[in-house]
mmCIF file of C-alpha atoms in Angstrom:
data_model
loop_
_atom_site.group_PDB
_atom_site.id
_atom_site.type_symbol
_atom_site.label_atom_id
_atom_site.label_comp_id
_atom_site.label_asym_id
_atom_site.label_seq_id
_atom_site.Cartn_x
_atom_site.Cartn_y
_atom_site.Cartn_z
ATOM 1 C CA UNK A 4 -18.224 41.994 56.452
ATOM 2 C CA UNK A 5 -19.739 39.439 54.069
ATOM 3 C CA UNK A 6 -19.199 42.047 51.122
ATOM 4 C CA UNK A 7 -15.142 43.096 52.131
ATOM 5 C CA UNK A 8 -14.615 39.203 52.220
ATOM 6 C CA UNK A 9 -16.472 38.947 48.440
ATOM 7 C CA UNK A 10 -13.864 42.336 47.488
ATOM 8 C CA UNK A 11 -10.956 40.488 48.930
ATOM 9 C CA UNK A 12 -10.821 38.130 45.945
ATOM 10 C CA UNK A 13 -11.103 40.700 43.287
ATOM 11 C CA UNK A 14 -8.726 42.728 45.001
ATOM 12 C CA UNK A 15 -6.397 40.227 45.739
ATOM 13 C CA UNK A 16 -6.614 38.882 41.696
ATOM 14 C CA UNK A 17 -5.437 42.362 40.571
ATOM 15 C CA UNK A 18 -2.534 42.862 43.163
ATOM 16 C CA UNK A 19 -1.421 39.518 42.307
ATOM 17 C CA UNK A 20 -0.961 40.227 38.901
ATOM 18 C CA UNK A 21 0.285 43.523 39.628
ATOM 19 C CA UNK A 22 3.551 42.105 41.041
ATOM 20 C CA UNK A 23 3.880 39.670 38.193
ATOM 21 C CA UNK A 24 6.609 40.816 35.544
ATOM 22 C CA UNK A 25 5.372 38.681 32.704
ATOM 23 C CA UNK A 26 8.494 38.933 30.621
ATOM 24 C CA UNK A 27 9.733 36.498 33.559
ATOM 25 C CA UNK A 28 8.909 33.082 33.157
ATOM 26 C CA UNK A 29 9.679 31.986 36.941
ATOM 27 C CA UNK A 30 7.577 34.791 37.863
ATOM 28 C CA UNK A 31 4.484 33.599 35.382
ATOM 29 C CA UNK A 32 4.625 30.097 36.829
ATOM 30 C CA UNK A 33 4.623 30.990 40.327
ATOM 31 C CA UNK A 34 1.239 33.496 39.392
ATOM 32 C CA UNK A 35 -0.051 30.362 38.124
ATOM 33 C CA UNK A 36 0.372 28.184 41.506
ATOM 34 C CA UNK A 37 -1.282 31.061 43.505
ATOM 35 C CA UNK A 38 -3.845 31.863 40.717
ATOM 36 C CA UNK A 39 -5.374 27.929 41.145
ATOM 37 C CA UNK A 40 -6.481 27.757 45.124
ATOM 38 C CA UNK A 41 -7.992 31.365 44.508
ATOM 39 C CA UNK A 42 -10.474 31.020 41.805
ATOM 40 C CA UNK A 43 -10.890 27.737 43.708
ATOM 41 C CA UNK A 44 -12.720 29.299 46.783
ATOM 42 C CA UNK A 45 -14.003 32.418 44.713
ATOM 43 C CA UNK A 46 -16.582 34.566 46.238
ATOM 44 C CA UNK A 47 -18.005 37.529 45.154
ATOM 45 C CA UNK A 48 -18.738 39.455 41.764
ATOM 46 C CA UNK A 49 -17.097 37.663 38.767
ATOM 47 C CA UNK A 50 -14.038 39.478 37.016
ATOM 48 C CA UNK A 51 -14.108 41.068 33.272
ATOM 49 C CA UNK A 52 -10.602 39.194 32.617
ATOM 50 C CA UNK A 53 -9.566 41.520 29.750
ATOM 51 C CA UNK A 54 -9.732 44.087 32.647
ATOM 52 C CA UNK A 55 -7.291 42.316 34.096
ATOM 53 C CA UNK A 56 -4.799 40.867 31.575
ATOM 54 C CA UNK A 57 -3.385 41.911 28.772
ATOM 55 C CA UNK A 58 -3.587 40.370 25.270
ATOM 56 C CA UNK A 59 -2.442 36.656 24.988
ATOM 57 C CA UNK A 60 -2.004 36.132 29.015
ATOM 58 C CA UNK A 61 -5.382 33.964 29.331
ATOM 59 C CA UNK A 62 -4.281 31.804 26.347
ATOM 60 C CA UNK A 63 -0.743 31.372 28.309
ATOM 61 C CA UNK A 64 -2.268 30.509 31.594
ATOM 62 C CA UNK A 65 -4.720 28.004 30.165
ATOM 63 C CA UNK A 66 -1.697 26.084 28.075
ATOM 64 C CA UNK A 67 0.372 26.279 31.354
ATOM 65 C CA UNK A 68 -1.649 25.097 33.386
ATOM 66 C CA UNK A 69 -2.752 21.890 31.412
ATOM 67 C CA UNK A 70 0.768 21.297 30.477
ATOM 68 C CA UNK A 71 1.824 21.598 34.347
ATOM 69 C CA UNK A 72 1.121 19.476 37.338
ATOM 70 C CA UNK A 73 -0.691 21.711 39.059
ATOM 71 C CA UNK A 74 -3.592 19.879 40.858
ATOM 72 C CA UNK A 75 -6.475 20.512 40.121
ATOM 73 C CA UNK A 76 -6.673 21.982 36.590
ATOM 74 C CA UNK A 77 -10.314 21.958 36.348
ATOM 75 C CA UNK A 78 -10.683 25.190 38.981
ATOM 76 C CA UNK A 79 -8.837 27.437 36.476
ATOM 77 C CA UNK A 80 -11.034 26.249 33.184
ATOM 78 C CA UNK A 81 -14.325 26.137 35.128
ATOM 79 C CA UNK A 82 -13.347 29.929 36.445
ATOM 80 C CA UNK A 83 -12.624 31.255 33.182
ATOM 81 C CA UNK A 84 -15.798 29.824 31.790
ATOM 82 C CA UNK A 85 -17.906 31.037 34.668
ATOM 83 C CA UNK A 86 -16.481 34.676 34.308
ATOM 84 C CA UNK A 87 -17.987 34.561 30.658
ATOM 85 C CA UNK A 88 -14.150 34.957 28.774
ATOM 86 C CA UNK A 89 -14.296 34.074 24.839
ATOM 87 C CA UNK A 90 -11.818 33.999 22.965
ATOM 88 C CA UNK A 91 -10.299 36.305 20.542
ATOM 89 C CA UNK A 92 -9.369 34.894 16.739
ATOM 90 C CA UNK A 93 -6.227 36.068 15.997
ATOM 91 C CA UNK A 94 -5.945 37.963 12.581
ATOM 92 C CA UNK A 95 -3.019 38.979 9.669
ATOM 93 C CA UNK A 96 -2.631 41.997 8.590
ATOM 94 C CA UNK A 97 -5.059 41.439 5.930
ATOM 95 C CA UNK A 98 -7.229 41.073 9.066
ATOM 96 C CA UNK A 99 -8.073 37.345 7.746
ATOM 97 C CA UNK A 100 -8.291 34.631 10.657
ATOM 98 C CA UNK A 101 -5.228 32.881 11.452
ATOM 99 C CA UNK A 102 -6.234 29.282 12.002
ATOM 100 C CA UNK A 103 -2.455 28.006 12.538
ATOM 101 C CA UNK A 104 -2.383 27.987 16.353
ATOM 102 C CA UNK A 105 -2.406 25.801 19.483
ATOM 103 C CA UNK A 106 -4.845 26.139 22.022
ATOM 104 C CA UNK A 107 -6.038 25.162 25.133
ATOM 105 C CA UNK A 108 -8.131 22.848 23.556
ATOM 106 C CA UNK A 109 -5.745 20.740 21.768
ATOM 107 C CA UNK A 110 -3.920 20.366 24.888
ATOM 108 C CA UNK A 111 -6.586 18.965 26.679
ATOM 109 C CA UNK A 112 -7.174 16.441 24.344
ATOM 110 C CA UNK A 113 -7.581 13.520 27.047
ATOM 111 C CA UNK A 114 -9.804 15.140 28.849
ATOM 112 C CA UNK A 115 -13.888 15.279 28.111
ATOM 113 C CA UNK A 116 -14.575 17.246 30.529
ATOM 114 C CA UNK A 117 -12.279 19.567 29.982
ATOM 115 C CA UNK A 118 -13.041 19.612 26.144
ATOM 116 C CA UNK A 119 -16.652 20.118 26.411
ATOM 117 C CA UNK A 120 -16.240 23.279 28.636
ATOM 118 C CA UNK A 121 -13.394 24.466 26.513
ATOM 119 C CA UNK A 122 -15.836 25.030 23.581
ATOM 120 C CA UNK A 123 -17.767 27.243 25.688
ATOM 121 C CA UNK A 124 -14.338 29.157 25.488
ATOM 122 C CA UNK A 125 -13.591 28.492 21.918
ATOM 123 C CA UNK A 126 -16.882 28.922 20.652
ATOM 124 C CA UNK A 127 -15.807 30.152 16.939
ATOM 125 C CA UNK A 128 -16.445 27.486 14.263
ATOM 126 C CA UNK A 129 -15.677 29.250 11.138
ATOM 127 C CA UNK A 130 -11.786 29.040 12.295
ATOM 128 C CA UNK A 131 -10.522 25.644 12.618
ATOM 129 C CA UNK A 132 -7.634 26.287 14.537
ATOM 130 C CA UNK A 133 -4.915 23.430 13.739
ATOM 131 C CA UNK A 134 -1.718 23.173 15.980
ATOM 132 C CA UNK A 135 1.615 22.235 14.937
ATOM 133 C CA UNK A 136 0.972 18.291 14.705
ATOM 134 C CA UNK A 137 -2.213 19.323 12.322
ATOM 135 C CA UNK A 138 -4.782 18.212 14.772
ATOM 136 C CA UNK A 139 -7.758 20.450 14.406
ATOM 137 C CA UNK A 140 -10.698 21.920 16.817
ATOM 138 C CA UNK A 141 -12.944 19.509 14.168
ATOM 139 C CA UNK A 142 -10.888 16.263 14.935
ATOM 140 C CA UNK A 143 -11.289 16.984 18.947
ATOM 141 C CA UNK A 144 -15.226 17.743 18.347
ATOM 142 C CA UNK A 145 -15.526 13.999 16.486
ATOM 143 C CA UNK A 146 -13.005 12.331 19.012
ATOM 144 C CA UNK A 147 -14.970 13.369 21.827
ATOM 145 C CA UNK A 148 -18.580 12.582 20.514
ATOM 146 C CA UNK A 149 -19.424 16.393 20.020
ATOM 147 C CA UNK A 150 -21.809 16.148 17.332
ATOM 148 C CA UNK A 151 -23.410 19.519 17.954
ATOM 149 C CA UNK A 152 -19.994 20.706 17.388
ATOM 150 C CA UNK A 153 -19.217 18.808 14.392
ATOM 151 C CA UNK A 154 -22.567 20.174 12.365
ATOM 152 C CA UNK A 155 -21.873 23.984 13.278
ATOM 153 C CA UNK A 156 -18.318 23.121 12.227
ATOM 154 C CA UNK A 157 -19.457 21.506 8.278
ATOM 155 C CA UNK A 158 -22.214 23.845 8.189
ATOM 156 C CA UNK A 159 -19.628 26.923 8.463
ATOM 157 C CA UNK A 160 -17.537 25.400 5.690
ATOM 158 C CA UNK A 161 -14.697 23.612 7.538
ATOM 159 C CA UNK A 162 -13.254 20.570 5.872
ATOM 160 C CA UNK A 163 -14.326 16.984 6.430
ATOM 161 C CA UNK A 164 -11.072 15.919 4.973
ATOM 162 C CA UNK A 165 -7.884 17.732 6.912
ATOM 163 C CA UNK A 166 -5.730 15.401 7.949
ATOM 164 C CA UNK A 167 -3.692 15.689 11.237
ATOM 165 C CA UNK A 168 0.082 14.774 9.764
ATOM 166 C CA UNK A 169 1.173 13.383 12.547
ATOM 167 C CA UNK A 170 -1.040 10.298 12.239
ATOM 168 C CA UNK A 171 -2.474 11.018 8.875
ATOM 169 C CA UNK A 172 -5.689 10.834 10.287
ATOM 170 C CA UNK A 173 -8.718 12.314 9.268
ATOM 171 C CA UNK A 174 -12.068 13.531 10.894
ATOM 172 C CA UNK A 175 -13.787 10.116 9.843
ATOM 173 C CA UNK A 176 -10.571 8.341 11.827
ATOM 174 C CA UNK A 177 -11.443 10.778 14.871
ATOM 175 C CA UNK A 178 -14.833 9.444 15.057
ATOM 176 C CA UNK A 179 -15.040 5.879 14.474
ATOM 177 C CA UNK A 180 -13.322 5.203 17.598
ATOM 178 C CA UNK A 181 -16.893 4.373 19.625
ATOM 179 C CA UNK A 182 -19.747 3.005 18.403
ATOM 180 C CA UNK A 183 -22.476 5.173 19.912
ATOM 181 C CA UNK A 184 -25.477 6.842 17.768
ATOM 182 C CA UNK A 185 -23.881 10.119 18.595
ATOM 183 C CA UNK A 186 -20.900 8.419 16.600
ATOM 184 C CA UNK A 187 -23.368 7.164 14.118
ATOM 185 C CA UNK A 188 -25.054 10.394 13.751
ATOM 186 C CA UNK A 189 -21.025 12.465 13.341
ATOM 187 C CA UNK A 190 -19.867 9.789 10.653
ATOM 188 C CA UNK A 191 -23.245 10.581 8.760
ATOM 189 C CA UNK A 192 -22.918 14.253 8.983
ATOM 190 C CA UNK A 193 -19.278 13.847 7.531
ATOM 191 C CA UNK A 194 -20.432 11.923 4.873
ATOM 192 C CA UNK A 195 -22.764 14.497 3.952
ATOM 193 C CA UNK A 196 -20.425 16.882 4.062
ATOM 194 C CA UNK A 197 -17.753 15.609 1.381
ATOM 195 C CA UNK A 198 -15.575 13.306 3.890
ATOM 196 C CA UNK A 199 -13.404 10.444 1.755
ATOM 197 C CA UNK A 200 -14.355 7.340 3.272
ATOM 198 C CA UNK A 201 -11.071 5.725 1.584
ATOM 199 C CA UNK A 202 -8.298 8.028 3.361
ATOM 200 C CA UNK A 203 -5.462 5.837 4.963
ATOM 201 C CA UNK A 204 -3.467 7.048 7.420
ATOM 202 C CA UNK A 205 0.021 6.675 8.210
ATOM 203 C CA UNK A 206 -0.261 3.431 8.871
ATOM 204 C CA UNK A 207 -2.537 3.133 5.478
ATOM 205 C CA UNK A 208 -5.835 1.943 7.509
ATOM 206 C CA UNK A 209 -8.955 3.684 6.349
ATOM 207 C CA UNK A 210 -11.960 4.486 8.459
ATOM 208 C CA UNK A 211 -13.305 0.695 7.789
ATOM 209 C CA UNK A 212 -10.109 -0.538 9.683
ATOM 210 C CA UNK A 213 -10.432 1.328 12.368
ATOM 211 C CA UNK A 214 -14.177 -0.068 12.829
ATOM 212 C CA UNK A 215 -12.971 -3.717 12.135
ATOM 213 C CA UNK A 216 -9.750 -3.790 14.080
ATOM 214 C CA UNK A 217 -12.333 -2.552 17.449
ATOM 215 C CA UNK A 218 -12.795 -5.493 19.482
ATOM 216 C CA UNK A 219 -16.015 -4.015 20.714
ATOM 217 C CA UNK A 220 -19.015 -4.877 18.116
ATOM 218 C CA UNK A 221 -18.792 -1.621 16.369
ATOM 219 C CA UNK A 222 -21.709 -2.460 13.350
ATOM 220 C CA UNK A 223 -23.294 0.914 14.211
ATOM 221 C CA UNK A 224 -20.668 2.454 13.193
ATOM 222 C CA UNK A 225 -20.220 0.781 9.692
ATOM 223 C CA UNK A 226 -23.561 1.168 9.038
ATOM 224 C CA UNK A 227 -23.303 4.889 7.068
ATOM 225 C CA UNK A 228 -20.198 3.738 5.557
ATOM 226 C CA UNK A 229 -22.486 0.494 3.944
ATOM 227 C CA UNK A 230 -25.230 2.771 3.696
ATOM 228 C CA UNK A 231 -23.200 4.975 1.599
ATOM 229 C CA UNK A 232 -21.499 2.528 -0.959
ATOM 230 C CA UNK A 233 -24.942 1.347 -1.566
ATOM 231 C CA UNK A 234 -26.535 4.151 -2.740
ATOM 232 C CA UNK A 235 -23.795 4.882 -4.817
ATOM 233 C CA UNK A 236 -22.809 8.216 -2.807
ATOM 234 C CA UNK A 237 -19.343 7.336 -2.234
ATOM 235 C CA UNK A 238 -17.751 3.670 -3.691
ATOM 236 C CA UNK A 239 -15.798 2.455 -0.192
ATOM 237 C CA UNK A 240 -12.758 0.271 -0.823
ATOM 238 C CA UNK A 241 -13.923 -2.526 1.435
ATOM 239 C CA UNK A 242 -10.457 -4.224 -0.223
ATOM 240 C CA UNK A 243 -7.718 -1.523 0.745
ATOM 241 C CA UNK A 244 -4.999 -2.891 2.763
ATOM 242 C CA UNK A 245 -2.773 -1.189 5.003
ATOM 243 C CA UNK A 246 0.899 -1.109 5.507
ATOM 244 C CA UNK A 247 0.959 -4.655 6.989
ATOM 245 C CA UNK A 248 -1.151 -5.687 3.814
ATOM 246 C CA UNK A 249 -4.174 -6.087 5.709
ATOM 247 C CA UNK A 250 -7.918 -5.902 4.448
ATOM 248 C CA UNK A 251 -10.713 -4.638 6.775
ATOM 249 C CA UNK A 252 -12.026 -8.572 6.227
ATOM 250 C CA UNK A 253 -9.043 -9.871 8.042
ATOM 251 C CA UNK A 254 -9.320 -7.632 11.151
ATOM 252 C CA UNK A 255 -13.159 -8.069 11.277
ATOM 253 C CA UNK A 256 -12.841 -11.821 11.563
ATOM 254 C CA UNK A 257 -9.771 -11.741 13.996
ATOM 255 C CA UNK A 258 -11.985 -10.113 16.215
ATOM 256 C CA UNK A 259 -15.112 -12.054 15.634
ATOM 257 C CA UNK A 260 -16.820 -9.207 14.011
ATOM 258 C CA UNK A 261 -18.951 -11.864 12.505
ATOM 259 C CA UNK A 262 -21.979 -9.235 11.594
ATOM 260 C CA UNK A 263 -19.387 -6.822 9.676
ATOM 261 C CA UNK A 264 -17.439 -9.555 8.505
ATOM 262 C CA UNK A 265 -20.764 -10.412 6.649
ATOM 263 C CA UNK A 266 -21.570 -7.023 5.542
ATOM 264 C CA UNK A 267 -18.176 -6.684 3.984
ATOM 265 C CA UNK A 268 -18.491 -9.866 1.948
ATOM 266 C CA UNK A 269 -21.734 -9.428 0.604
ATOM 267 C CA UNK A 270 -20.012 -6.025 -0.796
ATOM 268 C CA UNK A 271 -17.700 -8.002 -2.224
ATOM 269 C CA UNK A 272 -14.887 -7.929 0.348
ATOM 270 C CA UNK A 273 -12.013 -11.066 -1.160
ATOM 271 C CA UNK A 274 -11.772 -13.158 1.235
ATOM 272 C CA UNK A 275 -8.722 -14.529 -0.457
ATOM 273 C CA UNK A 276 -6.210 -11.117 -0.703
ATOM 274 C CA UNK A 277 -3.200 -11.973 0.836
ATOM 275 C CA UNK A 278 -1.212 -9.910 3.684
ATOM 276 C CA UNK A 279 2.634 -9.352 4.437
ATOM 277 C CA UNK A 280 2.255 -12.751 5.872
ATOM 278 C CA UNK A 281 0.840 -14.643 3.404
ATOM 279 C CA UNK A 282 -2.326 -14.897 4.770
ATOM 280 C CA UNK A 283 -5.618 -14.898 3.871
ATOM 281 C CA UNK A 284 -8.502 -13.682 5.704
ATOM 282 C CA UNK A 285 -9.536 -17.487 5.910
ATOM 283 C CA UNK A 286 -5.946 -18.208 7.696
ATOM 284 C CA UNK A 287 -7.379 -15.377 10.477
ATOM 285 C CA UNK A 288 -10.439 -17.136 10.953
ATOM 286 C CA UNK A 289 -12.047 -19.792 9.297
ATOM 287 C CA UNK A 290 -15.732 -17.681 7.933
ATOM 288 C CA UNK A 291 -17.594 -20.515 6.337
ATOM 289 C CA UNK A 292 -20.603 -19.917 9.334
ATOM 290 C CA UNK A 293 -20.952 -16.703 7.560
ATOM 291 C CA UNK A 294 -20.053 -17.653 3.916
ATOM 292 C CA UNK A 295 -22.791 -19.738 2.364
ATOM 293 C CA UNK A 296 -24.720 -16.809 1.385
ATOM 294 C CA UNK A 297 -22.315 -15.139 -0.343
ATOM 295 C CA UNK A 298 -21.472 -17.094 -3.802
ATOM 296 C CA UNK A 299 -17.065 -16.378 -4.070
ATOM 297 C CA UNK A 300 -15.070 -19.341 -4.935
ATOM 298 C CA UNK A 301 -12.535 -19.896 -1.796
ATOM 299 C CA UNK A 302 -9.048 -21.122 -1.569
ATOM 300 C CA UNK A 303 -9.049 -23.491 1.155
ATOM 301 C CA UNK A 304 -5.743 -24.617 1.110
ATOM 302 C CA UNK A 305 -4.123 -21.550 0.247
ATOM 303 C CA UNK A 306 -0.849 -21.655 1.713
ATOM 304 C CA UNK A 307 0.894 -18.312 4.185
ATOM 305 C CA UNK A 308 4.297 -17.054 3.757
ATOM 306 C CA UNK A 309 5.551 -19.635 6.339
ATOM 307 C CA UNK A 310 3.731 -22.628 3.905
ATOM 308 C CA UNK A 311 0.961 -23.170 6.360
ATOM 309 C CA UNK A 312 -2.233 -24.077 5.099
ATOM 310 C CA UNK A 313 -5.531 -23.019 7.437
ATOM 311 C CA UNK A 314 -6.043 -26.564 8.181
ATOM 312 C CA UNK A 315 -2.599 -26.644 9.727
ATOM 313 C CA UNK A 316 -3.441 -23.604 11.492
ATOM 314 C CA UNK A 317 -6.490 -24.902 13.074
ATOM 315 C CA UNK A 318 -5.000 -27.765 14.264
ATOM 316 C CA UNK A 319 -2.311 -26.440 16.112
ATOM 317 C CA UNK A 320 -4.934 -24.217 17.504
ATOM 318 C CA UNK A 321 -6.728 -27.750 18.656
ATOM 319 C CA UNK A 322 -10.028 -26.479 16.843
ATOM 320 C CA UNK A 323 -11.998 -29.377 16.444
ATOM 321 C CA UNK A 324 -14.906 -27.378 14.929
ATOM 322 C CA UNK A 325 -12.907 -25.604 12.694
ATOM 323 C CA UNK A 326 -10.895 -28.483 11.263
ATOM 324 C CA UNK A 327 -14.099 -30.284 10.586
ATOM 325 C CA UNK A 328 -15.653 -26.942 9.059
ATOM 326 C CA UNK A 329 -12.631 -26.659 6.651
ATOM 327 C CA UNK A 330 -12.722 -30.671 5.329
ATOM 328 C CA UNK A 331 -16.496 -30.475 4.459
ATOM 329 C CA UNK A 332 -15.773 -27.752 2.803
ATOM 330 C CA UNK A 333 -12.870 -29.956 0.331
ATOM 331 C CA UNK A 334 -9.513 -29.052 2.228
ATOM 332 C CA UNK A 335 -6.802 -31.188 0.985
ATOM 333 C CA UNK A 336 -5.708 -34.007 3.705
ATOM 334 C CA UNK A 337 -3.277 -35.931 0.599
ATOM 335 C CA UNK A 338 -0.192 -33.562 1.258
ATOM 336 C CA UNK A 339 -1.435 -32.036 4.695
ATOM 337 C CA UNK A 340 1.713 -31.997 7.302
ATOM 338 C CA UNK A 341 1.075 -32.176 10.963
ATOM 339 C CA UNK A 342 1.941 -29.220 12.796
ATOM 340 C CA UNK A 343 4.944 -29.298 14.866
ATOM 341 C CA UNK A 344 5.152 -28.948 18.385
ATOM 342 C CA UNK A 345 6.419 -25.521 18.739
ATOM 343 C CA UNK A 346 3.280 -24.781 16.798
ATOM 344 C CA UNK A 347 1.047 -26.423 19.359
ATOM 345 C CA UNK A 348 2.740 -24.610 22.153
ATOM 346 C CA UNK A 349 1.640 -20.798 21.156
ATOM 347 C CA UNK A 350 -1.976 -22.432 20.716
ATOM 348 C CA UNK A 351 -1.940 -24.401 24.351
ATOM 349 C CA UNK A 352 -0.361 -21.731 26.131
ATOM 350 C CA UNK A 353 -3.531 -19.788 25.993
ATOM 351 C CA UNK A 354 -5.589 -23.278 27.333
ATOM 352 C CA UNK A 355 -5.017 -23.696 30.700
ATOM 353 C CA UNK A 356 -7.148 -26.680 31.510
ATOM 354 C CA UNK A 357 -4.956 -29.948 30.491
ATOM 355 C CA UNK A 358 -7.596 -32.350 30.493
ATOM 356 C CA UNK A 359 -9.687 -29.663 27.710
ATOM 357 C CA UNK A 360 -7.121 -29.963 25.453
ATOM 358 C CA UNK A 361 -6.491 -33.677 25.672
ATOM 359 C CA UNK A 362 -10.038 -33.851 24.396
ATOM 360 C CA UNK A 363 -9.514 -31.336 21.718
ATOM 361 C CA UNK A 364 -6.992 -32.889 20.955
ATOM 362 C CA UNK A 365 -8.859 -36.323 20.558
ATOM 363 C CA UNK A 366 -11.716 -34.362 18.278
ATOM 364 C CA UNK A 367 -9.029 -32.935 16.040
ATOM 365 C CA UNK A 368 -7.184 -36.399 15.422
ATOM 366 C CA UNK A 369 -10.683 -37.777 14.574
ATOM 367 C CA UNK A 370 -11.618 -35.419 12.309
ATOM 368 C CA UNK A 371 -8.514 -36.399 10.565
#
């Protein structure tokens, strides 16, 4: 009895697809809601798929059924893994691999999981199969933290530079992300491998912005891109700004990155290139903590777009420290202009504790 219930699947797989005119979408989608809770409960002898579907009808179900909101999709990717299907590279009819193609892969893109297992079905790394946005099989390897992937992918010849045109990003983008030593490990290999560390993106941020505009302490992650300059592999333009005129110095010390922030300068990041704003790194964050070993002359009372200096700034931010910081360090106090009020409210609206800021306040007007 145990063996006709372990049949039944099987059997019931091929009739199901029997009745299925595949020419008829309605019909394909409604194979796809009954296919799910079947190779859920499977039992018995795995299928040979091909046996079972023609050319192109796997690739199909696996896009459908990510794209749909059939729940869950995992059943249908874990049974087509278990059953041992690979796929097929598609060839011209010069027989050479056709690498222009969206897969099952690129659709999953959110998903780890599903990512990790999908390799098992797209297991051929000398295609890099690119869909119509130009993200590649290579860019979902390094998003995801496959470095196993990644190697078999450089060592087969793929390129460390394409560049996914809908973002303009690059495999170096796709991994600096996380700062893990898998991460670490990826950016290496990618180095190794020819990968521009200076490629901008559409929105003109290199690899190095990425890392600095993380709010997570991502120095792991810098580290090969240092490492690199250094030895003279690869010069990195520490000083490239992005559409918004921003250097990698300004996001690092917007979000504290004080450790970067220090790398960058001893590499001779300027700490006084100016953004679309008019404002220097120093106007981000004032960096003397992590300044005295680095010998650059610094404009202290360079002024932004709107004419504010960074003293101005860091009193209406009711930074006692900070004010202090920037008049031993010669900030002019002969023309300096006291913020006004609307200034003071963006800063206090993020201090909630009234009798803090009176105090603050109190520091800052002594300073003065």
């Amino acid at each position: 009895m145990a063996k006709k219930n372990n049949q039944d699947c099987l059997k019931k797989l091929i009739a199901m697809r029997e009745k299925v005119n595949w020419e008829i979408e309605d019909e394909r989608r409604e194979f796809l809601v009954q296919l799910n809770p079947l190779v859920k409960d499977w039992k018995g002898k795995l299928p040979n798929l091909r046996d079972i579907f023609r050319k192109g009808e796997i690739d199909w179900l696996l896009l459908e059924n990510e794209a749909s909101d059939i729940s869950p999709k995992v059943s249908l990717i874990k049974f087509v893994i278990k059953t041992g299907y690979k796929d097929e590279p598609k060839v011209d009819e010069n027989g050479e691999l056709l690498f222009r193609r969206t897969t099952e892969l690129h659709r999953a893109n959110k998903w780890t999981f599903d990512v990790r297992n999908l390799f098992k079905v797209y297991d051929r790394f000398d295609v890099n199969y690119t869909d119509e946005s130009g993200l590649t099989h290579l860019h979902m390897a390094c998003k995801h933290g496959f470095d196993y992937f990644v190697e078999k992918f450089l060592r087969l010849g793929q390129d460390p530079n394409c560049v996914c045109q809908e973002t303009g990003d690059s495999p170096l983008h796709s991994t600096v992300i996380w700062d893990t030593r898998t991460n670490n490990r990826m950016i290496k290999l990618l180095l190794e491998h020819g990968a521009n560390p200076n490629l901008a993106n559409n929105d003109g941020s290199t690899p190095m912005h990425i890392i600095c505009k993380n709010m997570l302490d991502m120095s792991t992650a810098a580290e090969p891109f240092f490492e690199t300059h250094d030895r003279k592999h690869h010069t990195v333009l520490f000083n490239a700004q992005d559409k918004w005129d921003q250097t990698p110095l300004h996001y690092a010390l917007a979000e504290g990155s004080q450790r970067i922030a220090q790398m960058l300068l001893e590499r001779g990041a300027d700490r006084n290139v100016v953004n679309a704003e008019g404002s220097t790194p120093l106007h981000v964050l004032t960096f003397f903590k992590i300044d005295d070993k680095v010998n650059q002359a610094i404009k202290v009372d360079v002024r932004d777009k709107l004419g504010r200096t960074p003293l101005q700034l860091a009193v209406a931010g009711v930074m006692p420290n900070t004010v202090n910081i920037l008049l031993n360090h010669g900030a002019d106090l002969s023309e300096f202009i006291f913020p006004t009020l609307s200034h003071f409210n963006k800063a206090i609206n993020y201090i909630y504790d009234k009798l803090r800021i009176a105090c603050r306040l109190q520091l800052v007007v002594a300073h003065l």
